[in-house]
Short mmCIF file of C-alpha atoms and ligand atoms in Angstrom, two decimals:
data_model
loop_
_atom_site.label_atom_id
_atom_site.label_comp_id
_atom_site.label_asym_id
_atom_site.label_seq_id
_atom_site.Cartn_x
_atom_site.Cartn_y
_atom_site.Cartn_z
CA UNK A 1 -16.97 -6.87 -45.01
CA UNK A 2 -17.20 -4.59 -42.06
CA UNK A 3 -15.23 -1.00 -42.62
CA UNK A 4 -14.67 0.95 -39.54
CA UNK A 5 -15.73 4.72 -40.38
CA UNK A 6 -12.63 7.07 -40.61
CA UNK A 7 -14.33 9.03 -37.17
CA UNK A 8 -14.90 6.45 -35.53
CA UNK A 9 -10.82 5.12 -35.72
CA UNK A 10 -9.92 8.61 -34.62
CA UNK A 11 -12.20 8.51 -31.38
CA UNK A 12 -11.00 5.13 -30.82
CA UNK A 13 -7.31 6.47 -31.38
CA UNK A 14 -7.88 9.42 -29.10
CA UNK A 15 -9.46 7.37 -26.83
CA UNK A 16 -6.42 5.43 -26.43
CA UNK A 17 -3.85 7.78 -25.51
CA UNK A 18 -5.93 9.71 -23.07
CA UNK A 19 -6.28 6.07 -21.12
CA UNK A 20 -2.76 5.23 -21.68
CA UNK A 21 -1.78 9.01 -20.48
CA UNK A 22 -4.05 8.60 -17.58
CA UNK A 23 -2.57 5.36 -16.31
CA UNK A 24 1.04 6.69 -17.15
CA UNK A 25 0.61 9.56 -15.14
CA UNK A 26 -1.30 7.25 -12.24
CA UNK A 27 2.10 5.24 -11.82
CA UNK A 28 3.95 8.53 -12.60
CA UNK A 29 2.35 9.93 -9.17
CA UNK A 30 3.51 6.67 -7.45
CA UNK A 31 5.82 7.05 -5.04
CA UNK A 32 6.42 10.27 -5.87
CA UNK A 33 4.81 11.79 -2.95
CA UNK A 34 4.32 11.10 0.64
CA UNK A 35 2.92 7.24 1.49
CA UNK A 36 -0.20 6.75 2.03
CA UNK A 37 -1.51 6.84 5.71
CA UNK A 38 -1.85 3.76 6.43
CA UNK A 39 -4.03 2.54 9.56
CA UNK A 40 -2.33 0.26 11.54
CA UNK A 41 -4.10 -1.82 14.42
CA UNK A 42 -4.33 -0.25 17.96
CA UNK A 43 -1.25 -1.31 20.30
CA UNK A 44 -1.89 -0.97 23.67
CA UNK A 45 2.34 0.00 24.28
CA UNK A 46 1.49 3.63 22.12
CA UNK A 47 1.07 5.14 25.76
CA UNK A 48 2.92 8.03 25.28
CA UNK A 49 3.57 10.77 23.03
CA UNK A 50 6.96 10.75 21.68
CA UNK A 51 9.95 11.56 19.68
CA UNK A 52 12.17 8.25 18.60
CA UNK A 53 15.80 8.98 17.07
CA UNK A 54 16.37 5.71 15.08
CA UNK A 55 19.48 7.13 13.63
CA UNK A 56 20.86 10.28 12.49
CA UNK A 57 18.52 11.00 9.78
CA UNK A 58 15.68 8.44 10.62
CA UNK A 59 12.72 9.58 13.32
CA UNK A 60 9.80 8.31 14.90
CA UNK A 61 6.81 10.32 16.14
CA UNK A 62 4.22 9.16 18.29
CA UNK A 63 1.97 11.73 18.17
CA UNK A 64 -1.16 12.03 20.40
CA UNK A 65 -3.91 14.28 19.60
CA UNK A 66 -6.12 15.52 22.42
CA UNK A 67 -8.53 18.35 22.70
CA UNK A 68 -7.24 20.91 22.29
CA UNK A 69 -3.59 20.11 21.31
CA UNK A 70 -0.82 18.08 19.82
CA UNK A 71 1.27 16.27 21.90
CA UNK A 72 4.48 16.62 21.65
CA UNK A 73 4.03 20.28 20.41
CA UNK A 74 7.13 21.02 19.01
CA UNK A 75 8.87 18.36 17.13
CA UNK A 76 12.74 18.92 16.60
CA UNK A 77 14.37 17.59 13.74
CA UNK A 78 17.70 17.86 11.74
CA UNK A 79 17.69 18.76 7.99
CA UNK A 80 17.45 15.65 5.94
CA UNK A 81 15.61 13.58 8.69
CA UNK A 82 13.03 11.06 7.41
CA UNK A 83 10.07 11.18 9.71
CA UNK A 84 7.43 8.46 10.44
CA UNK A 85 4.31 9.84 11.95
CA UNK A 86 2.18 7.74 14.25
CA UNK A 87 -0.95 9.16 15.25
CA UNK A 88 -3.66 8.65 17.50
CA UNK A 89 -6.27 10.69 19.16
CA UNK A 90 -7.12 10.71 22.80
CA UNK A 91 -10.49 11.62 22.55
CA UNK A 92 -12.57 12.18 19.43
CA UNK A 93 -11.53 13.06 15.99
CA UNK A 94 -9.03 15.27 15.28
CA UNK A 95 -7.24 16.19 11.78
CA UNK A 96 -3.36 16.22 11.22
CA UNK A 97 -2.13 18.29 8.37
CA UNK A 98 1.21 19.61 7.41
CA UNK A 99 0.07 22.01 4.22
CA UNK A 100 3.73 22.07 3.14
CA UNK A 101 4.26 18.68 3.13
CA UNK A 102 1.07 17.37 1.68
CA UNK A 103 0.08 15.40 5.01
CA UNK A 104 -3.34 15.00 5.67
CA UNK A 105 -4.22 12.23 8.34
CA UNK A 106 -7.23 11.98 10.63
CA UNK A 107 -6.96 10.77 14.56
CA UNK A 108 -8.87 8.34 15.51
CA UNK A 109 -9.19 7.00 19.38
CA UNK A 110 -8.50 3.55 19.21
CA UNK A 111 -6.69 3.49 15.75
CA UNK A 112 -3.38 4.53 14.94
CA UNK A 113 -2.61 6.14 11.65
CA UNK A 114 1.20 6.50 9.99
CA UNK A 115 3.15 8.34 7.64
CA UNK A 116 6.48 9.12 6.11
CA UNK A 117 7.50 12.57 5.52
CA UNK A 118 11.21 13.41 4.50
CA UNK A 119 11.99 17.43 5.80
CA UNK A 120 14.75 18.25 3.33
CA UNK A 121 14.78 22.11 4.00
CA UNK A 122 15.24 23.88 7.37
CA UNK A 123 12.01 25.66 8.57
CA UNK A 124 9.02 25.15 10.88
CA UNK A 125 5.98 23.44 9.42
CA UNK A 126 2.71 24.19 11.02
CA UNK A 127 0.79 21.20 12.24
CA UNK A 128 -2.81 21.85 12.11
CA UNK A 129 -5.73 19.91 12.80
CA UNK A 130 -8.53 20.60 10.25
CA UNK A 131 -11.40 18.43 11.26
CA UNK A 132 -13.77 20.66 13.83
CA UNK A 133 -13.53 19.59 16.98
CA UNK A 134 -14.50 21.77 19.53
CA UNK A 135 -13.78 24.80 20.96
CA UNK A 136 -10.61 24.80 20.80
CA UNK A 137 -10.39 23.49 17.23
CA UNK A 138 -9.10 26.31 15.81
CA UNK A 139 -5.81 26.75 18.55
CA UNK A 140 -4.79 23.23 17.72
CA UNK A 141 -1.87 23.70 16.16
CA UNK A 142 1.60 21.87 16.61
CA UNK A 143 5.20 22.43 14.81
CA UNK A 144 7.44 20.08 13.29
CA UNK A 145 10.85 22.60 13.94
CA UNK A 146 13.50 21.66 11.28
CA UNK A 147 16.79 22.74 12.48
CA UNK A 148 15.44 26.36 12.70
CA UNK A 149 16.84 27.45 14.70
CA UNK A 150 20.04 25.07 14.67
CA UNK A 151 18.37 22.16 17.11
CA UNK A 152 21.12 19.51 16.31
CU1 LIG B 1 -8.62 18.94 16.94
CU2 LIG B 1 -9.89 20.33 15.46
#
């Protein structure tokens, strides 16, 4: 007869609930923030950079990145809008990142990278591209303006 030692139960225990925990708080996460960027194949009718109004509330960015800016520049939404990124470079690699809304995509020439973002509170987030790129890298900056001031 085989007994398992008292020690060993309690690692096994322990060991348990710190996997369970972990893969709780894995699907916890889920959903919870931004999608994923997802990389979509390259189509050849993202020509130019753009703002799309779906509906009230529901946006579409094209966004080109090219050395040494963002194109469009300044993005003007209304409170509440949910925004899909698209994202593309026209040249080499650039970085898109919106700090406040924990958005962190690279541009890629060729490849075209999206995202969701909702912008539930008026303000303008800073669009910065954080992957060097030239001389210029550190002016390459963008805004998304969020009725601020009142746009719509
Ligand atoms: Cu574009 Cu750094």
């Amino acid at each position: 007869m085989s007994v398992i030692d008292s020690t060993e139960k309690k690692v096994i225990v322990i060991t348990g609930i710190t996997l369970a925990l972990f893969l709780f708080s894995i699907l916890y996460a889920r959903g919870k923030y931004n999608d994923l960027p997802e990389c979509l194949p390259y189509n050849k009718t993202y020509t130019e950079p753009r703002v799309t109004k779906l509906d009230d509330h529901t946006y579409q960015v094209f966004a080109l990145a090219k050395m040494w800016q963002f194109q469009p520049a300044q993005i003007y939404i209304p409170v509440g809008s949910e925004v899909d990124f698209y994202l593309t470079s026209g040249d080499v690699v650039h970085g898109f990142n919106i700090a406040e809304k924990n958005v962190n995509m690279m541009a890629v020439y060729g490849n075209i990278n999206k995202t969701t973002v909702k912008f539930d509170k008026p303000g303008v987030y800073k669009i910065t591209c954080h992957e060097y790129c030239g001389l210029g890298h550190q002016a390459m900056q963008g805004e998304v303006i969020v009725n601020y001031p009142k746009t719509n």
